[in-house]
Amino acid sequence: MQVRNALRTGLGVRAAAAMRALNDRHPWSHNDAFHSWIASRLPAGRDDALDVGCGRGELVALLGAHFAAAHGIDVDHDMRQASAARCAGLPNVTVDSTPLERVSSGKDLVTMVAVLHHLDLVPALREVDRILKPGGRFLCVGLARPASAADQLWDLASMLTNPVIGFVKHPWVAQPTSADPPFPVKDPGYTLDQIRRAVHQTMPGAVIRRRLGFRHTIEWTKPASA
Ligand SMILES: C[S@@+](CC[C@H](N)C(=O)[O-])C[C@H]1O[C@@H](n2cnc3c(N)ncnc32)[C@H](O)[C@@H]1O
């Protein structure tokens, strides 16, 4: 956590405050920014999609436009309410509190954006494998705890590019408005190396990539013969 820790001490505190002020003026969602990545990788089968930890429902609403049925699950009551309001006019989109381990199998797509670090890593990956039909796809945008030198460098790159991306995505100065409920958040416990090992164990052939915005992505298509 060295780069992140540096922003919590001495000069780093002032640098972090200046960066936060800049980011507040030109904000962007590090999660929603990956919706186009997901939309460009949808599987051929488009019957049934599941968004785990659907939050305020932006992604499950988008999935509703591409799948016969899109279902969001979230443990948080305020998030479910926000999702239900967001998807009110979308008859093929449903949201509830079904635990991951009770979701029925046969899905074409499972998505998780900024959620996997809230779950028990290996059991959650096994559930995704169970839930997907053969040929189905897992698309995940994750957060990891920085540990190695490479992690620190990517953190630094994310920090430096963050305001630039903000200017590009949101060139005008934002007014403080949001009435949205805040997301339940959690610091990531697993490093990217640990996540890689767990993913390769449970989802052979999965592709894991580092991304800017303090994120990584996981893409896996369940073998058709499984
Ligand atoms: C950081 S938010 C991300 C929300 C949304 N995916 C997005 O990209 O905006 C994490 C979400 O995961 C949900 N969550 C945490 N643990 C969960 C679990 N065991 N099952 C389902 N959702 C969970 C939280 O309630 C929260 O809405």
Short mmCIF file of N, CA, C and O and ligand atoms in Angstrom, two decimals, residues 31-32 52-55 73-76 79 113-115 118-119 183-184, ligand 1:
data_model
loop_
_atom_site.label_atom_id
_atom_site.label_comp_id
_atom_site.label_asym_id
_atom_site.label_seq_id
_atom_site.Cartn_x
_atom_site.Cartn_y
_atom_site.Cartn_z
N ASN A 31 -16.04 2.71 -11.97
CA ASN A 31 -16.78 1.48 -12.24
C ASN A 31 -17.56 1.58 -13.55
O ASN A 31 -17.42 0.74 -14.44
N ASP A 32 -18.35 2.65 -13.70
CA ASP A 32 -19.16 2.80 -14.92
C ASP A 32 -18.26 2.91 -16.15
O ASP A 32 -18.69 2.56 -17.26
N VAL A 52 -23.90 -9.32 -10.25
CA VAL A 52 -23.74 -9.54 -8.81
C VAL A 52 -23.29 -8.23 -8.16
O VAL A 52 -22.34 -7.61 -8.63
N GLY A 53 -23.98 -7.82 -7.08
CA GLY A 53 -23.64 -6.55 -6.43
C GLY A 53 -24.00 -5.39 -7.35
O GLY A 53 -23.17 -4.56 -7.68
N CYS A 54 -25.28 -5.36 -7.76
CA CYS A 54 -25.69 -4.45 -8.84
C CYS A 54 -25.71 -2.99 -8.42
O CYS A 54 -25.88 -2.11 -9.28
N GLY A 55 -25.54 -2.70 -7.13
CA GLY A 55 -25.48 -1.30 -6.71
C GLY A 55 -26.71 -0.52 -7.13
O GLY A 55 -27.84 -0.95 -6.90
N ILE A 73 -28.44 -8.78 -8.23
CA ILE A 73 -28.56 -9.12 -6.80
C ILE A 73 -27.67 -8.18 -6.01
O ILE A 73 -26.60 -7.77 -6.47
N ASP A 74 -28.14 -7.81 -4.82
CA ASP A 74 -27.31 -6.96 -3.95
C ASP A 74 -27.77 -7.19 -2.51
O ASP A 74 -28.97 -7.29 -2.24
N VAL A 75 -26.80 -7.25 -1.59
CA VAL A 75 -27.15 -7.48 -0.18
C VAL A 75 -27.68 -6.21 0.49
O VAL A 75 -28.30 -6.30 1.54
N ASP A 76 -27.44 -5.06 -0.13
CA ASP A 76 -27.75 -3.80 0.55
C ASP A 76 -29.14 -3.28 0.15
O ASP A 76 -29.43 -3.10 -1.04
N MET A 79 -29.23 0.01 -1.90
CA MET A 79 -28.79 -0.23 -3.28
C MET A 79 -29.91 -0.88 -4.09
O MET A 79 -30.16 -0.50 -5.23
N VAL A 113 -18.84 -5.82 -10.89
CA VAL A 113 -18.02 -4.60 -11.00
C VAL A 113 -17.78 -4.07 -9.59
O VAL A 113 -18.73 -3.66 -8.89
N ALA A 114 -16.52 -4.11 -9.17
CA ALA A 114 -16.11 -3.65 -7.83
C ALA A 114 -16.84 -4.41 -6.73
O ALA A 114 -17.25 -3.82 -5.73
N VAL A 115 -16.98 -5.71 -6.92
CA VAL A 115 -17.75 -6.54 -5.97
C VAL A 115 -16.95 -7.73 -5.45
O VAL A 115 -17.08 -8.09 -4.27
N HIS A 118 -15.59 -7.94 -2.05
CA HIS A 118 -16.54 -8.02 -0.93
C HIS A 118 -16.84 -9.48 -0.57
O HIS A 118 -17.47 -9.75 0.45
N LEU A 119 -16.47 -10.40 -1.45
CA LEU A 119 -16.89 -11.81 -1.32
C LEU A 119 -15.70 -12.68 -0.91
O LEU A 119 -14.55 -12.28 -1.04
N PHE A 183 -22.33 4.06 -1.95
CA PHE A 183 -22.05 2.64 -2.09
C PHE A 183 -21.45 2.08 -0.80
O PHE A 183 -20.58 2.72 -0.21
N PRO A 184 -21.86 0.86 -0.42
CA PRO A 184 -21.09 0.16 0.62
C PRO A 184 -19.71 -0.15 0.04
O PRO A 184 -19.62 -0.71 -1.05
C1 LIG B 1 -18.59 -0.75 -4.61
S1 LIG B 1 -20.23 -1.25 -4.83
C2 LIG B 1 -20.32 -1.51 -6.60
C3 LIG B 1 -21.73 -1.43 -7.11
C4 LIG B 1 -21.92 -1.62 -8.63
N1 LIG B 1 -21.50 -2.92 -9.07
C5 LIG B 1 -21.25 -0.54 -9.44
O1 LIG B 1 -20.36 -0.85 -10.22
O2 LIG B 1 -21.65 0.63 -9.30
C6 LIG B 1 -20.23 -2.93 -4.21
C7 LIG B 1 -21.62 -3.52 -4.18
O3 LIG B 1 -21.55 -4.92 -3.84
C8 LIG B 1 -22.62 -5.20 -2.96
N2 LIG B 1 -22.32 -6.44 -2.24
C9 LIG B 1 -21.42 -6.62 -1.24
N3 LIG B 1 -21.42 -7.91 -0.83
C10 LIG B 1 -22.34 -8.57 -1.60
C11 LIG B 1 -22.82 -9.91 -1.65
N4 LIG B 1 -22.35 -10.86 -0.84
N5 LIG B 1 -23.78 -10.22 -2.55
C12 LIG B 1 -24.27 -9.26 -3.39
N6 LIG B 1 -23.88 -7.97 -3.37
C13 LIG B 1 -22.92 -7.62 -2.48
C14 LIG B 1 -22.71 -3.96 -2.10
O4 LIG B 1 -23.93 -3.86 -1.43
C15 LIG B 1 -22.51 -2.87 -3.15
O5 LIG B 1 -23.71 -2.47 -3.75
#
